[in-house]
Amino acid sequence: KKAIIDPSLFKYKVQPIKKHLYEAVIVKASQLSRRKHLFSRDRLKLFLKQHCEPHDGVIKAKATSIEKYNLAEQNFSYFFPDEPPTFIFSPASRRRGRPPKRASACLEDNIKPKQNTPGNKSKVSREKARFQKQKE
């Protein structure tokens, strides 16, 4: 395995948006930063929605984004200097977030029946008779 490269040693080629007015500049990692609040959860969601799509349980880049940014011509080492990570497969967890709401009919199944004591037998027999009358 290769040793991990210190990020502060990197130099970046910054290309201007308006190429006819400015030229590309090479800067150190310490010279790069972004304004506070520029990156947010909402912007990340928007980025993922515009450029990614789920495919067999995996989020992949859309074909239009791959073509637009020439991603098919690039490989992992073009973006990251270290070796690609090795991921261990783990089955998807069934319990993520809130548990689903149960229907009210299911709640009746969870009610424990009372034990048949001498006092309850008359109540049980009365309820059975009432249900039979309702059916008729």
CSV table of N, CA, C and O in Angstrom, one decimal:
chain,number,residue,atom,x,y,z
A,1,LYS,N,0.8,-1.2,0.0
A,1,LYS,CA,0.0,0.0,0.0
A,1,LYS,C,0.9,1.3,0.0
A,1,LYS,O,1.9,1.3,0.7
A,2,LYS,N,0.4,2.3,-0.7
A,2,LYS,CA,1.1,3.5,-0.8
A,2,LYS,C,0.8,4.3,0.5
A,2,LYS,O,-0.3,4.2,1.1
A,3,ALA,N,1.7,5.2,0.8
A,3,ALA,CA,1.5,6.1,2.0
A,3,ALA,C,0.5,7.2,1.6
A,3,ALA,O,0.5,7.6,0.4
A,4,ILE,N,-0.3,7.6,2.5
A,4,ILE,CA,-1.3,8.6,2.2
A,4,ILE,C,-0.6,10.0,2.0
A,4,ILE,O,0.3,10.3,2.8
A,5,ILE,N,-0.9,10.7,1.0
A,5,ILE,CA,-0.3,12.0,0.7
A,5,ILE,C,-0.9,13.1,1.5
A,5,ILE,O,-2.1,13.1,1.6
A,6,ASP,N,-0.1,14.0,2.0
A,6,ASP,CA,-0.6,15.1,2.8
A,6,ASP,C,-1.3,16.1,1.9
A,6,ASP,O,-0.8,16.5,0.9
A,7,PRO,N,-2.6,16.4,2.2
A,7,PRO,CA,-3.4,17.3,1.4
A,7,PRO,C,-2.8,18.7,1.2
A,7,PRO,O,-3.1,19.3,0.2
A,8,SER,N,-2.1,19.1,2.2
A,8,SER,CA,-1.5,20.5,2.1
A,8,SER,C,-0.4,20.6,1.0
A,8,SER,O,-0.1,21.7,0.6
A,9,LEU,N,0.1,19.5,0.5
A,9,LEU,CA,1.1,19.5,-0.5
A,9,LEU,C,0.5,19.7,-2.0
A,9,LEU,O,1.3,19.9,-2.9
A,10,PHE,N,-0.8,19.5,-2.1
A,10,PHE,CA,-1.4,19.6,-3.4
A,10,PHE,C,-1.4,21.0,-4.0
A,10,PHE,O,-1.4,22.0,-3.2
A,11,LYS,N,-1.3,21.1,-5.3
A,11,LYS,CA,-1.5,22.3,-6.0
A,11,LYS,C,-2.6,22.1,-7.0
A,11,LYS,O,-2.7,21.0,-7.6
A,12,TYR,N,-3.4,23.1,-7.2
A,12,TYR,CA,-4.6,23.0,-8.0
A,12,TYR,C,-4.6,24.0,-9.1
A,12,TYR,O,-4.2,25.2,-9.0
A,13,LYS,N,-5.0,23.5,-10.3
A,13,LYS,CA,-5.1,24.4,-11.4
A,13,LYS,C,-6.5,24.9,-11.5
A,13,LYS,O,-7.5,24.2,-11.6
A,14,VAL,N,-6.7,26.2,-11.3
A,14,VAL,CA,-8.0,26.9,-11.2
A,14,VAL,C,-8.3,27.5,-12.6
A,14,VAL,O,-7.6,28.4,-13.0
A,15,GLN,N,-9.4,27.0,-13.2
A,15,GLN,CA,-9.8,27.5,-14.5
A,15,GLN,C,-10.9,28.5,-14.3
A,15,GLN,O,-11.9,28.2,-13.6
A,16,PRO,N,-10.8,29.7,-14.9
A,16,PRO,CA,-11.8,30.7,-14.8
A,16,PRO,C,-13.1,30.3,-15.6
A,16,PRO,O,-13.0,29.6,-16.5
A,17,ILE,N,-14.2,30.8,-15.1
A,17,ILE,CA,-15.5,30.6,-15.8
A,17,ILE,C,-15.5,31.4,-17.2
A,17,ILE,O,-15.9,30.8,-18.2
A,18,LYS,N,-15.0,32.6,-17.1
A,18,LYS,CA,-14.9,33.4,-18.4
A,18,LYS,C,-13.5,33.3,-18.9
A,18,LYS,O,-12.6,34.1,-18.5
A,19,LYS,N,-13.2,32.3,-19.7
A,19,LYS,CA,-11.9,32.0,-20.2
A,19,LYS,C,-11.3,33.0,-21.1
A,19,LYS,O,-10.1,33.2,-21.2
A,20,HIS,N,-12.1,33.8,-21.8
A,20,HIS,CA,-11.6,34.8,-22.7
A,20,HIS,C,-11.1,36.1,-21.9
A,20,HIS,O,-10.4,36.8,-22.4
A,21,LEU,N,-11.5,36.2,-20.6
A,21,LEU,CA,-11.1,37.4,-19.8
A,21,LEU,C,-9.9,37.0,-18.9
A,21,LEU,O,-9.1,37.9,-18.7
A,22,TYR,N,-9.8,35.8,-18.4
A,22,TYR,CA,-8.8,35.4,-17.5
A,22,TYR,C,-8.1,34.1,-18.0
A,22,TYR,O,-8.6,33.4,-18.8
A,23,GLU,N,-6.9,33.8,-17.4
A,23,GLU,CA,-6.2,32.6,-17.7
A,23,GLU,C,-6.2,31.7,-16.4
A,23,GLU,O,-6.4,32.2,-15.3
A,24,ALA,N,-5.9,30.4,-16.6
A,24,ALA,CA,-5.8,29.5,-15.5
A,24,ALA,C,-4.6,29.8,-14.6
A,24,ALA,O,-3.6,30.3,-15.1
A,25,VAL,N,-4.8,29.5,-13.3
A,25,VAL,CA,-3.8,29.8,-12.3
A,25,VAL,C,-3.6,28.6,-11.5
A,25,VAL,O,-4.5,27.8,-11.2
A,26,ILE,N,-2.3,28.3,-11.1
A,26,ILE,CA,-2.0,27.2,-10.2
A,26,ILE,C,-1.8,27.8,-8.8
A,26,ILE,O,-1.0,28.7,-8.6
A,27,VAL,N,-2.6,27.2,-7.8
A,27,VAL,CA,-2.6,27.7,-6.5
A,27,VAL,C,-2.3,26.6,-5.5
A,27,VAL,O,-2.5,25.4,-5.8
A,28,LYS,N,-1.9,26.9,-4.3
A,28,LYS,CA,-1.7,25.9,-3.2
A,28,LYS,C,-3.0,25.6,-2.6
A,28,LYS,O,-3.9,26.4,-2.7
A,29,ALA,N,-3.0,24.5,-1.9
A,29,ALA,CA,-4.3,24.1,-1.2
A,29,ALA,C,-4.7,25.1,-0.1
A,29,ALA,O,-5.9,25.3,0.1
A,30,SER,N,-3.7,25.7,0.5
A,30,SER,CA,-4.0,26.7,1.6
A,30,SER,C,-4.7,28.0,1.0
A,30,SER,O,-5.3,28.7,1.8
A,31,GLN,N,-4.5,28.2,-0.3
A,31,GLN,CA,-5.1,29.4,-0.9
A,31,GLN,C,-6.6,29.2,-1.3
A,31,GLN,O,-7.2,30.1,-1.7
A,32,LEU,N,-7.1,28.0,-1.2
A,32,LEU,CA,-8.4,27.7,-1.6
A,32,LEU,C,-9.3,27.6,-0.4
A,32,LEU,O,-9.0,27.0,0.6
A,33,SER,N,-10.5,28.2,-0.6
A,33,SER,CA,-11.5,28.1,0.5
A,33,SER,C,-12.9,28.5,-0.2
A,33,SER,O,-12.9,29.0,-1.3
A,34,ARG,N,-13.9,28.2,0.6
A,34,ARG,CA,-15.2,28.7,0.1
A,34,ARG,C,-15.9,29.5,1.1
A,34,ARG,O,-15.6,29.4,2.3
A,35,ARG,N,-16.8,30.4,0.7
A,35,ARG,CA,-17.5,31.2,1.6
A,35,ARG,C,-18.4,30.4,2.6
A,35,ARG,O,-18.9,29.4,2.2
A,36,LYS,N,-18.5,30.9,3.8
A,36,LYS,CA,-19.4,30.3,4.8
A,36,LYS,C,-20.8,30.2,4.2
A,36,LYS,O,-21.3,31.2,3.6
A,37,HIS,N,-21.5,29.2,4.5
A,37,HIS,CA,-22.9,29.0,4.1
A,37,HIS,C,-23.1,28.8,2.6
A,37,HIS,O,-24.2,28.8,2.1
A,38,LEU,N,-22.0,28.6,1.8
A,38,LEU,CA,-22.1,28.4,0.4
A,38,LEU,C,-22.5,27.0,0.1
A,38,LEU,O,-23.3,26.7,-0.8
A,39,PHE,N,-22.1,26.0,0.9
A,39,PHE,CA,-22.4,24.6,0.7
A,39,PHE,C,-23.4,24.3,1.8
A,39,PHE,O,-23.2,24.5,3.0
A,40,SER,N,-24.6,23.7,1.4
A,40,SER,CA,-25.6,23.4,2.4
A,40,SER,C,-26.2,22.0,2.1
A,40,SER,O,-26.0,21.5,1.0
A,41,ARG,N,-27.0,21.5,3.0
A,41,ARG,CA,-27.7,20.3,2.7
A,41,ARG,C,-28.6,20.4,1.6
A,41,ARG,O,-28.7,19.4,0.7
A,42,ASP,N,-29.3,21.5,1.4
A,42,ASP,CA,-30.3,21.7,0.3
A,42,ASP,C,-29.6,21.7,-1.0
A,42,ASP,O,-30.0,21.1,-2.0
A,43,ARG,N,-28.4,22.4,-1.0
A,43,ARG,CA,-27.6,22.4,-2.3
A,43,ARG,C,-27.1,21.0,-2.7
A,43,ARG,O,-27.0,20.7,-3.8
A,44,LEU,N,-26.7,20.3,-1.7
A,44,LEU,CA,-26.2,18.9,-1.9
A,44,LEU,C,-27.4,18.0,-2.5
A,44,LEU,O,-27.2,17.3,-3.4
A,45,LYS,N,-28.6,18.2,-1.9
A,45,LYS,CA,-29.7,17.4,-2.4
A,45,LYS,C,-30.0,17.8,-3.8
A,45,LYS,O,-30.3,16.9,-4.7
A,46,LEU,N,-30.0,19.1,-4.1
A,46,LEU,CA,-30.2,19.6,-5.5
A,46,LEU,C,-29.2,19.0,-6.5
A,46,LEU,O,-29.5,18.5,-7.6
A,47,PHE,N,-27.9,19.0,-6.1
A,47,PHE,CA,-26.8,18.5,-6.9
A,47,PHE,C,-27.1,17.0,-7.2
A,47,PHE,O,-27.0,16.5,-8.3
A,48,LEU,N,-27.4,16.2,-6.1
A,48,LEU,CA,-27.7,14.8,-6.3
A,48,LEU,C,-28.9,14.5,-7.2
A,48,LEU,O,-28.9,13.6,-8.0
A,49,LYS,N,-29.9,15.4,-7.1
A,49,LYS,CA,-31.1,15.2,-7.9
A,49,LYS,C,-30.8,15.5,-9.3
A,49,LYS,O,-31.3,14.9,-10.2
A,50,GLN,N,-30.0,16.5,-9.6
A,50,GLN,CA,-29.7,16.9,-11.0
A,50,GLN,C,-28.7,16.0,-11.7
A,50,GLN,O,-28.8,15.8,-12.9
A,51,HIS,N,-27.8,15.4,-10.9
A,51,HIS,CA,-26.7,14.7,-11.6
A,51,HIS,C,-26.6,13.2,-11.3
A,51,HIS,O,-25.8,12.5,-11.8
A,52,CYS,N,-27.5,12.7,-10.4
A,52,CYS,CA,-27.4,11.3,-10.0
A,52,CYS,C,-28.8,10.7,-10.0
A,52,CYS,O,-29.8,11.3,-10.0
A,53,GLU,N,-28.8,9.3,-10.1
A,53,GLU,CA,-30.0,8.6,-10.1
A,53,GLU,C,-29.8,7.2,-9.5
A,53,GLU,O,-28.7,6.7,-9.6
A,54,PRO,N,-30.8,6.7,-8.8
A,54,PRO,CA,-30.6,5.3,-8.2
A,54,PRO,C,-30.7,4.3,-9.3
A,54,PRO,O,-31.5,4.3,-10.2
A,55,HIS,N,-29.8,3.3,-9.2
A,55,HIS,CA,-29.8,2.2,-10.2
A,55,HIS,C,-29.4,0.9,-9.4
A,55,HIS,O,-28.3,0.7,-9.0
A,56,ASP,N,-30.4,0.0,-9.2
A,56,ASP,CA,-30.3,-1.2,-8.5
A,56,ASP,C,-29.7,-1.0,-7.1
A,56,ASP,O,-28.8,-1.7,-6.6
A,57,GLY,N,-30.2,0.0,-6.4
A,57,GLY,CA,-29.8,0.2,-5.0
A,57,GLY,C,-28.5,1.0,-4.9
A,57,GLY,O,-28.0,1.2,-3.8
A,58,VAL,N,-28.0,1.5,-6.0
A,58,VAL,CA,-26.7,2.2,-6.0
A,58,VAL,C,-26.9,3.6,-6.7
A,58,VAL,O,-27.6,3.6,-7.7
A,59,ILE,N,-26.4,4.6,-6.1
A,59,ILE,CA,-26.5,5.9,-6.7
A,59,ILE,C,-25.4,6.1,-7.7
A,59,ILE,O,-24.2,6.0,-7.4
A,60,LYS,N,-25.8,6.4,-9.0
A,60,LYS,CA,-24.9,6.5,-10.1
A,60,LYS,C,-25.1,7.8,-10.8
A,60,LYS,O,-26.2,8.4,-10.7
A,61,ALA,N,-24.0,8.3,-11.4
A,61,ALA,CA,-24.1,9.6,-12.2
A,61,ALA,C,-25.0,9.3,-13.4
A,61,ALA,O,-25.0,8.3,-14.0
A,62,LYS,N,-25.8,10.4,-13.7
A,62,LYS,CA,-26.6,10.3,-14.9
A,62,LYS,C,-25.8,10.3,-16.2
A,62,LYS,O,-24.7,10.9,-16.2
A,63,ALA,N,-26.3,9.7,-17.2
A,63,ALA,CA,-25.6,9.7,-18.5
A,63,ALA,C,-25.3,11.0,-19.1
A,63,ALA,O,-24.3,11.3,-19.6
A,64,THR,N,-26.3,12.0,-18.9
A,64,THR,CA,-26.1,13.3,-19.4
A,64,THR,C,-24.9,14.0,-18.7
A,64,THR,O,-24.1,14.7,-19.3
A,65,SER,N,-24.8,13.8,-17.4
A,65,SER,CA,-23.7,14.4,-16.6
A,65,SER,C,-22.4,13.8,-17.0
A,65,SER,O,-21.3,14.5,-17.1
A,66,ILE,N,-22.4,12.5,-17.2
A,66,ILE,CA,-21.1,11.8,-17.6
A,66,ILE,C,-20.6,12.3,-18.9
A,66,ILE,O,-19.4,12.6,-19.1
A,67,GLU,N,-21.6,12.5,-19.9
A,67,GLU,CA,-21.2,13.1,-21.2
A,67,GLU,C,-20.8,14.5,-21.1
A,67,GLU,O,-19.8,14.9,-21.7
A,68,LYS,N,-21.5,15.3,-20.3
A,68,LYS,CA,-21.2,16.8,-20.3
A,68,LYS,C,-19.8,17.0,-19.7
A,68,LYS,O,-19.1,17.9,-20.1
A,69,TYR,N,-19.5,16.3,-18.6
A,69,TYR,CA,-18.2,16.5,-17.9
A,69,TYR,C,-17.1,15.5,-18.3
A,69,TYR,O,-16.1,15.5,-17.6
A,70,ASN,N,-17.3,14.8,-19.3
A,70,ASN,CA,-16.3,13.8,-19.8
A,70,ASN,C,-15.8,12.8,-18.7
A,70,ASN,O,-14.6,12.6,-18.6
A,71,LEU,N,-16.8,12.4,-17.9
A,71,LEU,CA,-16.4,11.5,-16.8
A,71,LEU,C,-16.0,10.1,-17.2
A,71,LEU,O,-15.2,9.4,-16.5
A,72,ALA,N,-16.4,9.7,-18.4
A,72,ALA,CA,-16.1,8.3,-18.9
A,72,ALA,C,-14.6,8.2,-19.2
A,72,ALA,O,-14.0,7.2,-19.1
A,73,GLU,N,-14.0,9.4,-19.6
A,73,GLU,CA,-12.6,9.4,-19.9
A,73,GLU,C,-11.7,9.4,-18.6
A,73,GLU,O,-10.5,9.2,-18.7
A,74,GLN,N,-12.3,9.7,-17.5
A,74,GLN,CA,-11.5,9.8,-16.3
A,74,GLN,C,-11.6,8.5,-15.5
A,74,GLN,O,-12.4,7.7,-15.7
A,75,ASN,N,-10.6,8.4,-14.5
A,75,ASN,CA,-10.7,7.2,-13.6
A,75,ASN,C,-10.5,7.8,-12.2
A,75,ASN,O,-10.3,9.0,-12.0
A,76,PHE,N,-10.5,6.9,-11.2
A,76,PHE,CA,-10.4,7.3,-9.8
A,76,PHE,C,-9.1,8.1,-9.5
A,76,PHE,O,-9.1,9.1,-8.8
A,77,SER,N,-8.0,7.6,-10.1
A,77,SER,CA,-6.7,8.3,-9.8
A,77,SER,C,-6.6,9.7,-10.4
A,77,SER,O,-5.8,10.5,-9.9
A,78,TYR,N,-7.5,10.1,-11.3
A,78,TYR,CA,-7.5,11.4,-11.9
A,78,TYR,C,-8.0,12.4,-10.8
A,78,TYR,O,-7.6,13.5,-10.7
A,79,PHE,N,-9.0,11.9,-10.0
A,79,PHE,CA,-9.6,12.8,-8.9
A,79,PHE,C,-8.9,12.6,-7.6
A,79,PHE,O,-8.9,13.6,-6.8
A,80,PHE,N,-8.5,11.4,-7.2
A,80,PHE,CA,-7.9,11.1,-5.9
A,80,PHE,C,-6.5,10.5,-6.1
A,80,PHE,O,-6.4,9.6,-6.9
A,81,PRO,N,-5.5,10.9,-5.4
A,81,PRO,CA,-4.2,10.4,-5.5
A,81,PRO,C,-3.9,9.1,-4.9
A,81,PRO,O,-3.0,8.3,-5.3
A,82,ASP,N,-4.7,8.7,-3.9
A,82,ASP,CA,-4.5,7.4,-3.2
A,82,ASP,C,-5.2,6.3,-4.0
A,82,ASP,O,-5.9,6.5,-4.9
A,83,GLU,N,-5.0,5.1,-3.4
A,83,GLU,CA,-5.6,3.9,-4.0
A,83,GLU,C,-7.1,3.9,-3.8
A,83,GLU,O,-7.6,4.5,-2.8
A,84,PRO,N,-7.9,3.3,-4.7
A,84,PRO,CA,-9.3,3.3,-4.5
A,84,PRO,C,-9.7,2.5,-3.2
A,84,PRO,O,-9.0,1.5,-2.9
A,85,PRO,N,-10.7,2.9,-2.6
A,85,PRO,CA,-11.1,2.2,-1.3
A,85,PRO,C,-11.7,0.9,-1.6
A,85,PRO,O,-12.3,0.6,-2.7
A,86,THR,N,-11.6,-0.1,-0.7
A,86,THR,CA,-12.2,-1.4,-0.9
A,86,THR,C,-13.4,-1.4,0.2
A,86,THR,O,-13.2,-1.2,1.4
A,87,PHE,N,-14.6,-1.6,-0.3
A,87,PHE,CA,-15.8,-1.6,0.5
A,87,PHE,C,-16.2,-3.0,0.8
A,87,PHE,O,-16.2,-3.8,-0.1
A,88,ILE,N,-16.5,-3.3,2.1
A,88,ILE,CA,-17.0,-4.6,2.5
A,88,ILE,C,-18.5,-4.6,2.3
A,88,ILE,O,-19.2,-3.6,2.8
A,89,PHE,N,-19.0,-5.6,1.7
A,89,PHE,CA,-20.5,-5.6,1.4
A,89,PHE,C,-21.2,-5.9,2.7
A,89,PHE,O,-20.8,-6.8,3.5
A,90,SER,N,-22.2,-5.1,3.0
A,90,SER,CA,-23.0,-5.3,4.2
A,90,SER,C,-24.5,-5.3,3.7
A,90,SER,O,-24.8,-4.4,3.0
A,91,PRO,N,-25.3,-6.2,4.2
A,91,PRO,CA,-26.7,-6.1,3.7
A,91,PRO,C,-27.4,-4.9,4.3
A,91,PRO,O,-27.1,-4.4,5.3
A,92,ALA,N,-28.4,-4.4,3.5
A,92,ALA,CA,-29.1,-3.2,3.9
A,92,ALA,C,-29.9,-3.4,5.1
A,92,ALA,O,-30.4,-4.5,5.4
A,93,SER,N,-29.9,-2.4,6.0
A,93,SER,CA,-30.6,-2.5,7.2
A,93,SER,C,-32.1,-2.3,7.0
A,93,SER,O,-32.5,-1.4,6.2
A,94,ARG,N,-32.9,-3.1,7.5
A,94,ARG,CA,-34.3,-3.0,7.3
A,94,ARG,C,-34.9,-1.8,8.1
A,94,ARG,O,-36.0,-1.3,7.8
A,95,ARG,N,-34.3,-1.5,9.2
A,95,ARG,CA,-34.8,-0.4,10.1
A,95,ARG,C,-34.0,0.9,9.9
A,95,ARG,O,-33.0,1.1,10.6
A,96,ARG,N,-34.5,1.7,9.0
A,96,ARG,CA,-33.9,3.0,8.9
A,96,ARG,C,-34.9,4.1,9.1
A,96,ARG,O,-36.0,4.0,8.6
A,97,GLY,N,-34.6,5.1,9.8
A,97,GLY,CA,-35.5,6.2,10.1
A,97,GLY,C,-36.6,5.7,11.0
A,97,GLY,O,-36.5,4.8,11.9
A,98,ARG,N,-37.8,6.3,10.8
A,98,ARG,CA,-39.0,5.9,11.6
A,98,ARG,C,-39.6,4.6,11.2
A,98,ARG,O,-39.6,4.3,10.0
A,99,PRO,N,-40.1,3.8,12.1
A,99,PRO,CA,-40.8,2.6,11.7
A,99,PRO,C,-42.1,3.0,11.0
A,99,PRO,O,-42.7,4.1,11.4
A,100,PRO,N,-42.6,2.2,10.1
A,100,PRO,CA,-43.8,2.6,9.4
A,100,PRO,C,-45.0,2.6,10.3
A,100,PRO,O,-45.0,1.8,11.3
A,101,LYS,N,-46.0,3.5,10.0
A,101,LYS,CA,-47.2,3.6,10.9
A,101,LYS,C,-48.0,2.3,10.6
A,101,LYS,O,-48.1,1.9,9.5
A,102,ARG,N,-48.5,1.8,11.7
A,102,ARG,CA,-49.4,0.6,11.5
A,102,ARG,C,-50.8,1.0,11.4
A,102,ARG,O,-51.3,2.0,12.0
A,103,ALA,N,-51.6,0.2,10.7
A,103,ALA,CA,-53.0,0.4,10.5
A,103,ALA,C,-53.7,0.1,11.8
A,103,ALA,O,-53.2,-0.7,12.6
A,104,SER,N,-54.8,0.7,12.0
A,104,SER,CA,-55.6,0.5,13.3
A,104,SER,C,-56.0,-0.9,13.4
A,104,SER,O,-56.2,-1.4,14.5
A,105,ALA,N,-56.3,-1.6,12.3
A,105,ALA,CA,-56.7,-3.0,12.4
A,105,ALA,C,-55.6,-3.9,13.0
A,105,ALA,O,-55.9,-4.8,13.7
A,106,CYS,N,-54.3,-3.5,12.8
A,106,CYS,CA,-53.2,-4.3,13.3
A,106,CYS,C,-53.1,-4.1,14.8
A,106,CYS,O,-52.6,-4.9,15.5
A,107,LEU,N,-53.5,-2.9,15.3
A,107,LEU,CA,-53.5,-2.7,16.7
A,107,LEU,C,-54.3,-3.6,17.5
A,107,LEU,O,-54.0,-4.0,18.6
A,108,GLU,N,-55.4,-4.0,16.9
A,108,GLU,CA,-56.3,-5.0,17.6
A,108,GLU,C,-55.6,-6.3,17.9
A,108,GLU,O,-55.9,-7.0,18.8
A,109,ASP,N,-54.7,-6.7,17.0
A,109,ASP,CA,-54.0,-8.0,17.1
A,109,ASP,C,-53.1,-7.9,18.3
A,109,ASP,O,-52.8,-9.0,18.9
A,110,ASN,N,-52.6,-6.7,18.7
A,110,ASN,CA,-51.6,-6.6,19.8
A,110,ASN,C,-52.3,-6.6,21.1
A,110,ASN,O,-51.6,-6.7,22.1
A,111,ILE,N,-53.6,-6.5,21.2
A,111,ILE,CA,-54.3,-6.4,22.5
A,111,ILE,C,-54.3,-7.8,23.1
A,111,ILE,O,-54.8,-8.8,22.4
A,112,LYS,N,-53.8,-8.0,24.3
A,112,LYS,CA,-53.8,-9.3,24.9
A,112,LYS,C,-55.2,-9.6,25.4
A,112,LYS,O,-55.8,-8.7,26.1
A,113,PRO,N,-55.7,-10.8,25.2
A,113,PRO,CA,-57.0,-11.1,25.7
A,113,PRO,C,-57.0,-11.3,27.2
A,113,PRO,O,-56.0,-11.8,27.7
A,114,LYS,N,-58.1,-10.9,27.9
A,114,LYS,CA,-58.1,-11.1,29.3
A,114,LYS,C,-58.3,-12.5,29.7
A,114,LYS,O,-58.9,-13.3,28.9
A,115,GLN,N,-57.8,-12.9,30.8
A,115,GLN,CA,-57.9,-14.3,31.2
A,115,GLN,C,-59.4,-14.5,31.6
A,115,GLN,O,-60.1,-13.6,32.1
A,116,ASN,N,-59.8,-15.7,31.3
A,116,ASN,CA,-61.2,-16.1,31.6
A,116,ASN,C,-61.4,-16.4,33.1
A,116,ASN,O,-61.2,-17.5,33.5
A,117,THR,N,-61.7,-15.4,33.8
A,117,THR,CA,-62.0,-15.5,35.2
A,117,THR,C,-63.5,-15.6,35.4
A,117,THR,O,-64.3,-15.2,34.5
A,118,PRO,N,-64.0,-16.0,36.5
A,118,PRO,CA,-65.5,-16.1,36.7
A,118,PRO,C,-66.2,-14.8,36.4
A,118,PRO,O,-67.3,-14.8,35.8
A,119,GLY,N,-65.7,-13.7,36.7
A,119,GLY,CA,-66.3,-12.4,36.5
A,119,GLY,C,-66.3,-12.0,35.0
A,119,GLY,O,-67.2,-11.4,34.5
A,120,ASN,N,-65.2,-12.4,34.3
A,120,ASN,CA,-65.1,-12.1,32.9
A,120,ASN,C,-65.9,-13.0,32.0
A,120,ASN,O,-66.2,-12.6,30.8
A,121,LYS,N,-66.3,-14.2,32.4
A,121,LYS,CA,-67.0,-15.1,31.6
A,121,LYS,C,-68.4,-14.5,31.1
A,121,LYS,O,-68.8,-14.6,30.0
A,122,SER,N,-69.0,-13.9,32.0
A,122,SER,CA,-70.3,-13.3,31.7
A,122,SER,C,-70.1,-12.2,30.6
A,122,SER,O,-70.9,-12.0,29.7
A,123,LYS,N,-69.0,-11.4,30.8
A,123,LYS,CA,-68.8,-10.3,29.8
A,123,LYS,C,-68.5,-10.9,28.4
A,123,LYS,O,-69.0,-10.4,27.4
A,124,VAL,N,-67.7,-11.9,28.4
A,124,VAL,CA,-67.3,-12.5,27.2
A,124,VAL,C,-68.5,-13.1,26.5
A,124,VAL,O,-68.7,-12.9,25.3
A,125,SER,N,-69.4,-13.8,27.2
A,125,SER,CA,-70.6,-14.4,26.6
A,125,SER,C,-71.5,-13.3,26.1
A,125,SER,O,-72.2,-13.4,25.1
A,126,ARG,N,-71.6,-12.2,26.9
A,126,ARG,CA,-72.5,-11.1,26.4
A,126,ARG,C,-71.9,-10.5,25.1
A,126,ARG,O,-72.7,-10.2,24.2
A,127,GLU,N,-70.6,-10.3,25.0
A,127,GLU,CA,-70.0,-9.7,23.8
A,127,GLU,C,-70.2,-10.7,22.6
A,127,GLU,O,-70.5,-10.2,21.5
A,128,LYS,N,-70.1,-12.0,22.8
A,128,LYS,CA,-70.3,-12.9,21.7
A,128,LYS,C,-71.8,-12.8,21.3
A,128,LYS,O,-72.0,-12.8,20.0
A,129,ALA,N,-72.7,-12.8,22.2
A,129,ALA,CA,-74.1,-12.7,21.8
A,129,ALA,C,-74.4,-11.4,21.0
A,129,ALA,O,-75.1,-11.3,20.0
A,130,ARG,N,-73.7,-10.3,21.4
A,130,ARG,CA,-73.9,-9.0,20.8
A,130,ARG,C,-73.4,-9.1,19.3
A,130,ARG,O,-74.0,-8.6,18.4
A,131,PHE,N,-72.2,-9.7,19.1
A,131,PHE,CA,-71.6,-9.8,17.8
A,131,PHE,C,-72.5,-10.6,16.9
A,131,PHE,O,-72.6,-10.4,15.7
A,132,GLN,N,-73.0,-11.7,17.4
A,132,GLN,CA,-73.9,-12.6,16.6
A,132,GLN,C,-75.2,-11.8,16.2
A,132,GLN,O,-75.6,-11.9,15.1
A,133,LYS,N,-75.7,-11.0,17.1
A,133,LYS,CA,-76.9,-10.2,16.7
A,133,LYS,C,-76.6,-9.2,15.6
A,133,LYS,O,-77.4,-8.9,14.7
A,134,GLN,N,-75.3,-8.6,15.7
A,134,GLN,CA,-74.9,-7.6,14.7
A,134,GLN,C,-74.8,-8.3,13.3
A,134,GLN,O,-75.1,-7.7,12.3
A,135,LYS,N,-74.3,-9.5,13.3
A,135,LYS,CA,-74.1,-10.3,12.0
A,135,LYS,C,-75.5,-10.5,11.4
A,135,LYS,O,-75.6,-10.5,10.2
A,136,GLU,N,-76.5,-10.8,12.2
A,136,GLU,CA,-77.8,-11.1,11.7
A,136,GLU,C,-78.5,-9.9,11.3
A,136,GLU,O,-78.8,-9.4,10.3
